Coordinates of C-alpha atoms and ligand atoms in Angstrom, one line a residue:
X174 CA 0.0 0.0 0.0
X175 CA 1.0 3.8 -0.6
X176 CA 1.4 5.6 2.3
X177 CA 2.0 8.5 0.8
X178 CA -1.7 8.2 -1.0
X179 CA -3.9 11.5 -0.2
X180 CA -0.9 13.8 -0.4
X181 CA -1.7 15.0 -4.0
X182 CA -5.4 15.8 -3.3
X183 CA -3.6 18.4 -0.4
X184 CA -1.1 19.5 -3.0
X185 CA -4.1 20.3 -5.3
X186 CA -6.2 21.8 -3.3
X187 CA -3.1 24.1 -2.4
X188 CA -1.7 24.3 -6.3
X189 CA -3.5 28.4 -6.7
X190 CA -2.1 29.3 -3.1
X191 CA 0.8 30.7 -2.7
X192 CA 3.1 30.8 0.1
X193 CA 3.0 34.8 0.8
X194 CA -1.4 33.8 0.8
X195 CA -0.5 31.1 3.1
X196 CA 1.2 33.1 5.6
X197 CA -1.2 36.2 5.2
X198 CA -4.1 33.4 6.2
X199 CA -2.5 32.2 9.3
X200 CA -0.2 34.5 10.8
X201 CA 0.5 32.1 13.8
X202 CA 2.1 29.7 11.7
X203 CA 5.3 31.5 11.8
X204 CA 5.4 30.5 15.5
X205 CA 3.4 27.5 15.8
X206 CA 5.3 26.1 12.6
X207 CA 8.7 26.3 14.8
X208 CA 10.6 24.1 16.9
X209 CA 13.7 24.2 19.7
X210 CA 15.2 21.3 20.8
X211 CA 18.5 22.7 23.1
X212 CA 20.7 25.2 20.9
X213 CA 18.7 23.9 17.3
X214 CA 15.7 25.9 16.5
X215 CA 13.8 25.6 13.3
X216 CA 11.0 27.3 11.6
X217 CA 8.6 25.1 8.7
X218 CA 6.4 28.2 7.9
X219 CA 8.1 29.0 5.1
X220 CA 7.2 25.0 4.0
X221 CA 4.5 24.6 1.2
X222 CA 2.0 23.2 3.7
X223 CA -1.0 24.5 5.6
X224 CA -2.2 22.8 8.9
X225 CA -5.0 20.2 7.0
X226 CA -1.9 19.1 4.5
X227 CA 0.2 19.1 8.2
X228 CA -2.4 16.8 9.7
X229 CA -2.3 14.1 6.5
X230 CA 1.2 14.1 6.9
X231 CA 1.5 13.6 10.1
X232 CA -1.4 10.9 9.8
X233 CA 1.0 9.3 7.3
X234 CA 3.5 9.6 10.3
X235 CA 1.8 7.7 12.8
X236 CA 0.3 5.0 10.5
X237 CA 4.3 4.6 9.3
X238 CA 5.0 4.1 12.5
X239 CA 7.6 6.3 12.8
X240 CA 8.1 6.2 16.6
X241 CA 8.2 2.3 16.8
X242 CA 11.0 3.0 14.0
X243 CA 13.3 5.3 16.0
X244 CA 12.9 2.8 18.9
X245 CA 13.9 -0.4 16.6
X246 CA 16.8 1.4 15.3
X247 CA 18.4 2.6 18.1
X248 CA 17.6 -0.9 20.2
X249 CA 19.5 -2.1 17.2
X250 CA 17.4 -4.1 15.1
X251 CA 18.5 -5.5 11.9
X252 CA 17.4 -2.0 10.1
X253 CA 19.4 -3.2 7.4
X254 CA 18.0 -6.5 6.4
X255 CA 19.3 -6.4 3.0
X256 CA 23.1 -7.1 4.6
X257 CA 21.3 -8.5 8.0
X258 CA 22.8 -5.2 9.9
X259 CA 21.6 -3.3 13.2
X260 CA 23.0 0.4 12.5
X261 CA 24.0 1.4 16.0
X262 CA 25.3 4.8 15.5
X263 CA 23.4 5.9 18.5
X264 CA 25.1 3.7 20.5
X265 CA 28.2 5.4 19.9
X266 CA 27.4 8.5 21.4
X267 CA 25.2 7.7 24.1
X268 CA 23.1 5.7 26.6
X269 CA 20.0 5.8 24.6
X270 CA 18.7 2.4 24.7
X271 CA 18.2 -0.2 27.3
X272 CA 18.9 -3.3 24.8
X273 CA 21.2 -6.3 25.1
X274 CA 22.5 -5.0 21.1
X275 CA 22.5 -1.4 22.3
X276 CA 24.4 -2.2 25.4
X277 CA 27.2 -4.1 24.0
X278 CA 27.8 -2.1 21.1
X279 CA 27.9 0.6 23.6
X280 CA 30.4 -1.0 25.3
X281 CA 32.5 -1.5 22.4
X282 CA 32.4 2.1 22.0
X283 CA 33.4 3.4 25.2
X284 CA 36.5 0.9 25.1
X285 CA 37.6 2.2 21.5
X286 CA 36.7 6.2 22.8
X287 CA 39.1 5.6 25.4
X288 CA 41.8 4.2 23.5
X289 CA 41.3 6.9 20.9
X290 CA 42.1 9.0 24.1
X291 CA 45.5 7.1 24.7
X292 CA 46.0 7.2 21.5
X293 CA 45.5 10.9 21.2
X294 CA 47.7 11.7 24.3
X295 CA 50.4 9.4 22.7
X296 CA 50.7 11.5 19.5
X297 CA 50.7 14.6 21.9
X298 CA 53.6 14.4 23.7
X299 CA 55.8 13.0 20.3
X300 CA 57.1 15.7 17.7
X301 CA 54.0 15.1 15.4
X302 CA 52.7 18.4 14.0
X303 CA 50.9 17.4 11.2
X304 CA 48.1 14.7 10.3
X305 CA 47.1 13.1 7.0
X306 CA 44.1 11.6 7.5
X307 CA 43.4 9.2 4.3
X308 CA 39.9 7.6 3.6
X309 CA 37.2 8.4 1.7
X310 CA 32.9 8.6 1.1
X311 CA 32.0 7.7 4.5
X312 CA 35.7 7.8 5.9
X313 CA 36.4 10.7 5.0
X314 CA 33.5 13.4 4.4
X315 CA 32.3 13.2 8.3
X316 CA 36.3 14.4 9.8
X317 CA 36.6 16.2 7.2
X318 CA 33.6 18.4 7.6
X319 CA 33.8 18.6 11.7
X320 CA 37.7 19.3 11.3
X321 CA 36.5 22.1 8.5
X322 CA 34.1 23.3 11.4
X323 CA 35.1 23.3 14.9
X324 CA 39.0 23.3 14.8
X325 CA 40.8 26.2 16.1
X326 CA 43.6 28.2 15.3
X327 CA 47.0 27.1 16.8
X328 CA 45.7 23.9 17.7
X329 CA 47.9 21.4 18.4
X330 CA 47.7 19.6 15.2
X331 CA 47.3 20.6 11.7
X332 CA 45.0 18.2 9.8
X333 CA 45.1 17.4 6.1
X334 CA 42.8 15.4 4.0
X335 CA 43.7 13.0 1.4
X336 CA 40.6 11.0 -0.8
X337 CA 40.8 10.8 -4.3
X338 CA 42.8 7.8 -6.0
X339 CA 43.8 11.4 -8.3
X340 CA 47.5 11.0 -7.6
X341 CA 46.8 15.2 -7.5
X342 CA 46.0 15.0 -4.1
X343 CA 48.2 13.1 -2.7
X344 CA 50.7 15.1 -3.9
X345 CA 49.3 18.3 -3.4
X346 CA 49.0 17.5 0.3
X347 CA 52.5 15.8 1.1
X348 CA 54.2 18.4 -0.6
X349 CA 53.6 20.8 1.7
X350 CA 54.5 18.3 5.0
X351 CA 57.5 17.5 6.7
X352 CA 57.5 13.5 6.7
X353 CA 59.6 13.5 10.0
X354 CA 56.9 16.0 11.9
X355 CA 54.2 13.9 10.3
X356 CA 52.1 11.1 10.7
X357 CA 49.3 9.3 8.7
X358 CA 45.5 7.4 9.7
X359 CA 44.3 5.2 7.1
X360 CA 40.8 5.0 7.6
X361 CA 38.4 2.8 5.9
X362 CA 35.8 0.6 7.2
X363 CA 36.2 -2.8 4.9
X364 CA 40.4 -1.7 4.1
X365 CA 40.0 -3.1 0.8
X366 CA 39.0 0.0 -0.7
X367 CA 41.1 1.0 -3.6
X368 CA 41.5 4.7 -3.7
X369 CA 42.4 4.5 0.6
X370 CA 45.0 1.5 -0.3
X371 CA 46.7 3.4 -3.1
X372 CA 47.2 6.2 -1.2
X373 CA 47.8 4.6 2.0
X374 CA 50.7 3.1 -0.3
X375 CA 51.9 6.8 -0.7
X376 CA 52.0 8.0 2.8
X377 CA 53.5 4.5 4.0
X378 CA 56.4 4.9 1.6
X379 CA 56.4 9.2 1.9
X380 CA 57.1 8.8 6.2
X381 CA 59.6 6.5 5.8
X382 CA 58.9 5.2 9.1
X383 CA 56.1 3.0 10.0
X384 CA 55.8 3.9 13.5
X385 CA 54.0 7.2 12.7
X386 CA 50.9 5.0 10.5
X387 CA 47.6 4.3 12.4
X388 CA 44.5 2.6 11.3
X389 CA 41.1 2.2 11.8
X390 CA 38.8 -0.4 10.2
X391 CA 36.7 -3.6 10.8
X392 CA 39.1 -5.6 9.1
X393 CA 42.2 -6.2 11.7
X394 CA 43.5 -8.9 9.2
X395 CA 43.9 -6.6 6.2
X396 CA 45.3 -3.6 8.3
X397 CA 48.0 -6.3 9.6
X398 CA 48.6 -7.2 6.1
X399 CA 49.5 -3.3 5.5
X400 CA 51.9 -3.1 7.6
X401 CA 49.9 -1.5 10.5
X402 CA 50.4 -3.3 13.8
X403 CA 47.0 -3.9 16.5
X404 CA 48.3 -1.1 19.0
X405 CA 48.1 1.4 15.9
X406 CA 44.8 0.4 14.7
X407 CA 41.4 1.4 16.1
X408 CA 37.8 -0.6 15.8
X409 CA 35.3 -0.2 13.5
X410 CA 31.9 -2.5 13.4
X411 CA 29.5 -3.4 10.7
X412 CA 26.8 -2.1 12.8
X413 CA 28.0 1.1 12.3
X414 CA 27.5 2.3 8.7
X415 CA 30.7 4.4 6.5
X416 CA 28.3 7.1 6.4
X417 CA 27.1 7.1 10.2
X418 CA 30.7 6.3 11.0
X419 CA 32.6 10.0 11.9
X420 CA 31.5 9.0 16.1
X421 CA 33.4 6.3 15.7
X422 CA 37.2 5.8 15.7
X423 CA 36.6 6.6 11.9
X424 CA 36.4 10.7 13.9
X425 CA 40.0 10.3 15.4
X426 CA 41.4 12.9 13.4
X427 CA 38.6 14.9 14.5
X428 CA 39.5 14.6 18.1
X429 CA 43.4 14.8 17.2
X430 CA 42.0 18.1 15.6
X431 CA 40.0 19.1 18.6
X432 CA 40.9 17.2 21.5
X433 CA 39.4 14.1 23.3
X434 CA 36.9 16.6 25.4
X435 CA 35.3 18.1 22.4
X436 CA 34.7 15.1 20.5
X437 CA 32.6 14.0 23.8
X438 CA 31.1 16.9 23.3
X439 CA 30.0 16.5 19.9
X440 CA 28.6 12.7 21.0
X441 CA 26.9 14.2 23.7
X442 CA 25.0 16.6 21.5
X443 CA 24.3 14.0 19.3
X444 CA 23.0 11.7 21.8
X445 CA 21.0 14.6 23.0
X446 CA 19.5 14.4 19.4
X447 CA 19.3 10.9 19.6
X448 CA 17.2 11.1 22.6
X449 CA 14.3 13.8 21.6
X450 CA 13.8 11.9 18.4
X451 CA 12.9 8.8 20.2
X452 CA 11.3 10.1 22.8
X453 CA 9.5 13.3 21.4
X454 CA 5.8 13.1 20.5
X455 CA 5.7 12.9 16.7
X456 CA 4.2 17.1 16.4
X457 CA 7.0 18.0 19.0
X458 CA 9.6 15.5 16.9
X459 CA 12.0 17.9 14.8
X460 CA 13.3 14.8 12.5
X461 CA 9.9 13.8 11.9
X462 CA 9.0 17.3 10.8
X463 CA 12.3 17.2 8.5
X464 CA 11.2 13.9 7.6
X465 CA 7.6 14.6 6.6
X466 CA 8.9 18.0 5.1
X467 CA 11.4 15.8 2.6
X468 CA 8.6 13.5 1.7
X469 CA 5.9 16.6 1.1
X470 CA 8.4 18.5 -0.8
X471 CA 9.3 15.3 -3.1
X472 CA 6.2 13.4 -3.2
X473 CA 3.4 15.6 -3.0
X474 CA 5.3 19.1 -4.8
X475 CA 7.1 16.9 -7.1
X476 CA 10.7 18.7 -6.5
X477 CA 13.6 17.0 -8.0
X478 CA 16.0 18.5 -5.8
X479 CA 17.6 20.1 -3.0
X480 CA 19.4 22.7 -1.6
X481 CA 21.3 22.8 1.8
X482 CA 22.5 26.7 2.0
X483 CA 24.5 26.8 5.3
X484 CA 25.3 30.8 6.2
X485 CA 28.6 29.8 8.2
X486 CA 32.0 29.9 6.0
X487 CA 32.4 27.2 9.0
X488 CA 29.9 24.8 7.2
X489 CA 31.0 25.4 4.1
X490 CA 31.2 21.7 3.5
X491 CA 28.2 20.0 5.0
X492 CA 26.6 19.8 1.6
X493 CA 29.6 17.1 0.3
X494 CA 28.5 15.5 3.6
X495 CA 25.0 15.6 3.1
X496 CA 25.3 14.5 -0.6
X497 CA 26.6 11.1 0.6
X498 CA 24.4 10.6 4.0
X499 CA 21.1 11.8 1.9
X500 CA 21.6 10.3 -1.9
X501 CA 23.8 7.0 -0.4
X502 CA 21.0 6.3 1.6
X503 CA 17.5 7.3 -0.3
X504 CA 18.7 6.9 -4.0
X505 CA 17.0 3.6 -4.3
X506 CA 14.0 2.4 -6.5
X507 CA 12.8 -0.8 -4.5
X508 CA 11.0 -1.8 -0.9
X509 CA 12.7 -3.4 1.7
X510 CA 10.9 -6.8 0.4
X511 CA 12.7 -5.7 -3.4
X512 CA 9.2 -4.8 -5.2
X513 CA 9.5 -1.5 -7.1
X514 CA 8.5 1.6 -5.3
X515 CA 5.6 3.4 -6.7
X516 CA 6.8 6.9 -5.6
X517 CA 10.0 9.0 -6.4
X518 CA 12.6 8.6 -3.6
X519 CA 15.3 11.1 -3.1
X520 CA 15.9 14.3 -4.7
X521 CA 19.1 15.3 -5.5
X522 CA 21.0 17.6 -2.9
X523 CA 23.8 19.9 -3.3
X524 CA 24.1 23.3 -2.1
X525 CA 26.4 25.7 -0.9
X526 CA 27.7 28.6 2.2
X527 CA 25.6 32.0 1.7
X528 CA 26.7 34.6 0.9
X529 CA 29.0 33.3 -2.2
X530 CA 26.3 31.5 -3.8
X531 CA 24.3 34.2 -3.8
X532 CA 26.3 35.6 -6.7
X533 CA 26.6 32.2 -8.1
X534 CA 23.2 30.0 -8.3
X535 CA 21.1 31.7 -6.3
X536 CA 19.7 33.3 -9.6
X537 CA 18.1 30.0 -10.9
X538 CA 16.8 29.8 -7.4
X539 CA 15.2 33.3 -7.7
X540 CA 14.0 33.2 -11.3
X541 CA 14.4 29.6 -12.9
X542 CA 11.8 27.2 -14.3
X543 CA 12.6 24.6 -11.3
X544 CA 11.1 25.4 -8.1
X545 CA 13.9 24.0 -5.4
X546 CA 12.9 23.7 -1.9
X547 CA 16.0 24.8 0.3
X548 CA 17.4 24.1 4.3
X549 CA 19.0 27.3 5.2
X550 CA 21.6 27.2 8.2
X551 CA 22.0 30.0 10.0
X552 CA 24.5 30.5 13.4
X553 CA 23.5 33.6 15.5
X554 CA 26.7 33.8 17.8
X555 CA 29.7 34.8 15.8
X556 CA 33.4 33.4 17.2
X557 CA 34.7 36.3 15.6
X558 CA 35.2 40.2 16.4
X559 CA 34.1 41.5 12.6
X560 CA 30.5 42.2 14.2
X561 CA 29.4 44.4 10.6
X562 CA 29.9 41.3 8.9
X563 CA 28.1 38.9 10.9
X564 CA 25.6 41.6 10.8
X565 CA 25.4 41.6 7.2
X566 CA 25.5 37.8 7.1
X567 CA 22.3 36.9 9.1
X568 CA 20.3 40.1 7.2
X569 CA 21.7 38.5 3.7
X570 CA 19.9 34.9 5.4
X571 CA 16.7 36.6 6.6
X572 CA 16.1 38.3 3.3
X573 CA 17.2 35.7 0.9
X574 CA 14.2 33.1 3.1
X575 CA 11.7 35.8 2.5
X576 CA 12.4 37.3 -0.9
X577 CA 12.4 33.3 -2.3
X578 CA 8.5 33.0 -0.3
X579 CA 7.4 36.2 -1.0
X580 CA 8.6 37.2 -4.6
X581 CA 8.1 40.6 -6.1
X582 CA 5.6 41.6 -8.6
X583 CA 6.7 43.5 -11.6
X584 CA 4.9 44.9 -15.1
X585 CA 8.5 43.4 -16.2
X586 CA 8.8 40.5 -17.1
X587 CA 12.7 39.9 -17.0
X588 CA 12.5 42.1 -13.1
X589 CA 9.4 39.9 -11.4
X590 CA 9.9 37.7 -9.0
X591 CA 7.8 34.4 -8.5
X592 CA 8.0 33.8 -4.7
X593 CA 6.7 31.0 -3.9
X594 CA 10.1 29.0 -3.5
X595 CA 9.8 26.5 -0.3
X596 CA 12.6 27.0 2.8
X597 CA 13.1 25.7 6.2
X598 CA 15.4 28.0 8.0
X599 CA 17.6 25.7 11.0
X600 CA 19.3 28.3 13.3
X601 CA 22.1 27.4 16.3
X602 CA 23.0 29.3 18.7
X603 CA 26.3 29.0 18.1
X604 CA 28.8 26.9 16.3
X605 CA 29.9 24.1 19.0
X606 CA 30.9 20.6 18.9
X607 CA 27.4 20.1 21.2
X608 CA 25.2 21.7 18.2
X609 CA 27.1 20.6 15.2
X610 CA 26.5 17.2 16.9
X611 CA 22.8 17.8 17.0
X612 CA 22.3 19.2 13.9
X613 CA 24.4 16.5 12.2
X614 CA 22.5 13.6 14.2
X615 CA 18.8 15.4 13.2
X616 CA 19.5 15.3 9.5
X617 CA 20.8 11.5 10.3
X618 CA 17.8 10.4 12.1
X619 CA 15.6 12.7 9.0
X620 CA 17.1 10.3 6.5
X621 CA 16.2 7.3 8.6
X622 CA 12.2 8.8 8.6
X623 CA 11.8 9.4 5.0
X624 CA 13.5 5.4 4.5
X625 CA 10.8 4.5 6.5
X626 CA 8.0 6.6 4.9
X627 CA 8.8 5.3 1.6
X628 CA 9.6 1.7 2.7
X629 CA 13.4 1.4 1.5
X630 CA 16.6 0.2 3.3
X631 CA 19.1 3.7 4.2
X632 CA 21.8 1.5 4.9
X633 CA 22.9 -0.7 2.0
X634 CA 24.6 1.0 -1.1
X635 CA 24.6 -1.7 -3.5
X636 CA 24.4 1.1 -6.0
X637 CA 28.1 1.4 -6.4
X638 CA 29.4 -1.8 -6.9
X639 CA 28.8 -2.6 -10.0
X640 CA 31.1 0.9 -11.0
X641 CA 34.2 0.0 -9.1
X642 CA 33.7 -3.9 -10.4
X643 CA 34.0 -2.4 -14.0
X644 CA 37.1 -0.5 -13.1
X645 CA 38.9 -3.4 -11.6
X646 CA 38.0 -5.2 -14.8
X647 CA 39.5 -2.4 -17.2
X648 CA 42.1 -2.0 -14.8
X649 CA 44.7 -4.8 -17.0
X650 CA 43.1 -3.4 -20.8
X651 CA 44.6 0.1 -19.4
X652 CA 47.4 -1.2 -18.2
X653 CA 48.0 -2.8 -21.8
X654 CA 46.9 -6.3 -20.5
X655 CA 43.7 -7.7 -22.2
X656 CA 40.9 -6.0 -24.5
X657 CA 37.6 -4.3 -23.0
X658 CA 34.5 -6.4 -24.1
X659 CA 32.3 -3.0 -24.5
X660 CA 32.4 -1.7 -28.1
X661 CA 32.5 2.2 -27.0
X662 CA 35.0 1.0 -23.8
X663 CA 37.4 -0.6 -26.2
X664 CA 37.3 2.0 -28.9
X665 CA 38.0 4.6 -25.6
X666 CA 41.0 2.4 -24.4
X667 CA 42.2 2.8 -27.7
X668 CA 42.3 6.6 -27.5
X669 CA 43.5 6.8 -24.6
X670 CA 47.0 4.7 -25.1
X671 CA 47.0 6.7 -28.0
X672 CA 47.3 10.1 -26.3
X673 CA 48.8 9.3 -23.5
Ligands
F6P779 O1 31.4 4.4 -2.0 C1 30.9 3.3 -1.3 C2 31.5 3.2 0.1 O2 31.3 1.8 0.4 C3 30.8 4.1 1.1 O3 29.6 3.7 1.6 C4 31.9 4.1 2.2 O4 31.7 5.1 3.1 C5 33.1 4.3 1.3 O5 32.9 3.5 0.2 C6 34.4 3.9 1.9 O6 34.5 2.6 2.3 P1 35.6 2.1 3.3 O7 35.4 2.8 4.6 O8 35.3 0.6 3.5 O9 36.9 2.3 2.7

């Protein structure tokens, strides 16, 4: 059955009303449309919905059973039944669940948080000035945005990122690095993925001197085939998923890049998350209004993508994050049981930090035939003393969320403005580990909701096998071994040793 039946008649019935009408007919919405949960507030009013479309959706909620849902996952339920995974992320950040899976996971992660802290201290007191942290998708994205974020100047590391097989970045980091004052993580989950290996390779060979390479992953035997010995190499689990993974020991360069304390922090304010989406009725529930907001935007206003616009130079990379968390875990086209889905499934996201892309896409967002509903992110406490341009940064947030609802009429054509364009604006407080925890942990647990609303497994990602199965095929014909059995591949290869 179609949960998501009855959402067109509400988009129909609201298809000659626009937002601006909306708001002018219910004032109260702007306030009763808004939620706080600690330092996170967020206001839907500026959402496409009026209360009657509100009350089918969250009808849909409750007959989804979205709180059962929460519960199951983070009790640690095979949530994943494709691979016959619990994803306990939750687990790794707090005490949110009473059950035997919950508890020992938990466990787990308190032993590997405190040998991260060992760890940390270790690398501390040695010479080590600089970190290469090499991993990438889910091993990667999560330290690098939190490291991007939270760390401070003159800290007592310098972090650097290394991801693409592109020998460009390998190179392009290490030149700038002292091998002597340096030392290298190789992070990945399964350590047999191919870009982390190659460049693991690099940095192995670059230090000249084992003793500075640590690991984390899953796979103890493969990390021991590197070259990296047990004391150097962290735990991960398969019930934590690459993409849920940065509260793992998969965030150790973000606690070398922070310290111990404030990587706590940032579990705690993720577990603080954790624990209002569980326990929150479903109208108080922040991810469930996310959640419901996703699905109304995609299934009911039929938008075929998304924008994430945080207003913080800070967050300038929490759309790469949220490409991979969102589109690894919604881009699919079957049920749970494998039958086809009879609804679209995720939008694409991308995005970008305000102000730049205001004088980069934000014309299409103003003006263009695709209407593109948009999260702003919005940080009211600056952490730095140039007050005229924080100033100017919230007023260029405020006014971009109301001229994109509100339009502006015009006898010319070229100067008018639609309006109409859909926003939910998420504000912090201020930029901590605690709220970038929360916020990070909302949008987790969002993801989660809308998986459930349209019946599809967010934690497999068979999607990009077959890809890196093709690669490893052509890998020989490049390499001048064997022939490509694709027509257009082999007539390719052949251009290719041609030019090269
Ligand atoms: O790209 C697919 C993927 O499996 C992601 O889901 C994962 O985060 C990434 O590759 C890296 O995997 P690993 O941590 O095993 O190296």
């Amino acid at each position: 059955m179609n949960v998501l039946a009855g959402l067109g008649a509400h988009a129909q019935r609201l298809a000659g009303t626009s937002l601006a009408g909306l708001i002018q007919a219910d004032p109260a919405r702007a306030r009763d449309l808004a939620l706080r949960v600690g330092p996170l507030y967020a206001n839907f009013a500026r959402q496409r919905y009026d209360r009657a479309a509100l009350d089918a959706l969250f009808a849909i909620a409750e007959r989804a059973g979205l709180a059962g849902a929460m519960r199951r996952l983070l009790d640690g339920a095979i949530v994943n039944p494709t691979e016959g995974r619990a994803a306990l992320h939750g687990a790794l950040r707090g005490d949110n669940s009473m059950a035997q899976a919950a508890c020992a996971a938990r466990a787990q992660a308190l032993a590997a948080q405190a040998r991260m802290r060992a760890l940390s201290g270790q690398l501390g007191a040695s010479d080590v000035t600089d970190i290469v942290s090499i991993g990438i998708g889910g091993s990667d994205l999560g330290p690098r945005l939190v490291v991007d974020a939270l760390a401070l100047p003159g800290a007592r590391f310098r972090l650097h990122f290394v991801s693409n097989v592109d020998g460009n970045a390998a190179q392009r980091v290490l030149a700038g690095l002292d091998p002597k004052r340096s030392a290298a993580i190789v992070i990945s989950k399964t350590f047999g993925t191919q870009e982390t290996l190659l460049n693991g390779g690099i940095a192995r060979e670059w230090l000249g001197d084992d003793s500075r390479l640590y690991a984390v992953s899953t796979n103890a035997r493969r990390v021991a085939d590197f070259g990296i010995p047990p004391e150097r190499t962290l735990p991960m689990w398969d019930w934590v998923g690459g993409r849920y993974s940065l509260w793992s020991a998969v965030g150790f360069p973000i606690a070398l890049a922070i310290g111990m304390d404030r990587f706590e922090a940032l579990l705690a304010g993720a577990a603080q998350m954790d624990a209002h989406a569980a326990s929150a009725a479903l109208r108080d529930n922040l991810a469930v209004w996310h959640a419901l907001t996703a699905v109304w935007n995609r299934n009911a206003l039929h938008a075929a993508t998304q924008a994430v616009l945080p207003y913080d130079e800070r967050l300038k990379l929490l759309p790469n994050y949220l490409q991979q968390l969102v589109m690894e875990s919604l881009g699919k086209s079957v049920h749970v049981d494998g039958s086809a889905v009879e609804h679209a499934t995720v939008p694409v996201w991308w995005g970008g930090a305000g102000t730049d892309t205001q004088h980069s896409f934000f014309q299409a967002l103003h003006q263009g035939t695709q209407v593109v509903p948009a999260d702003f992110i919005g940080v009211l406490r600056a952490d730095h003393p140039y007050r005229p341009n924080h100033e100017a940064l919230l007023a260029n947030l405020l006014a971009q969320t109301e001229a994109l609802a509100n339009g502006q009429a015009s006898d010319d054509p070229h100067r008018r403005y639609p309006g109409n364009r859909p926003s939910t604006l998420l504000l912090l407080d201020a930029l901590t580990p605690a709220s970038l925890g929360m916020l990070i942990a909302l949008y987790e647990h969002s993801v989660y909701l809308q998986s459930v609303l349209w019946g599809i497994n967010a934690f497999d990602q068979f999607g990009v096998e077959l890809g890196k199965q093709v690669a490893n095929r052509l890998l020989p014909a490049l390499q001048g071994d064997g022939e490509a059995d694709d027509a257009v591949t082999r007539e390719l290869l052949r251009e290719f040793t041609a030019r090269r």
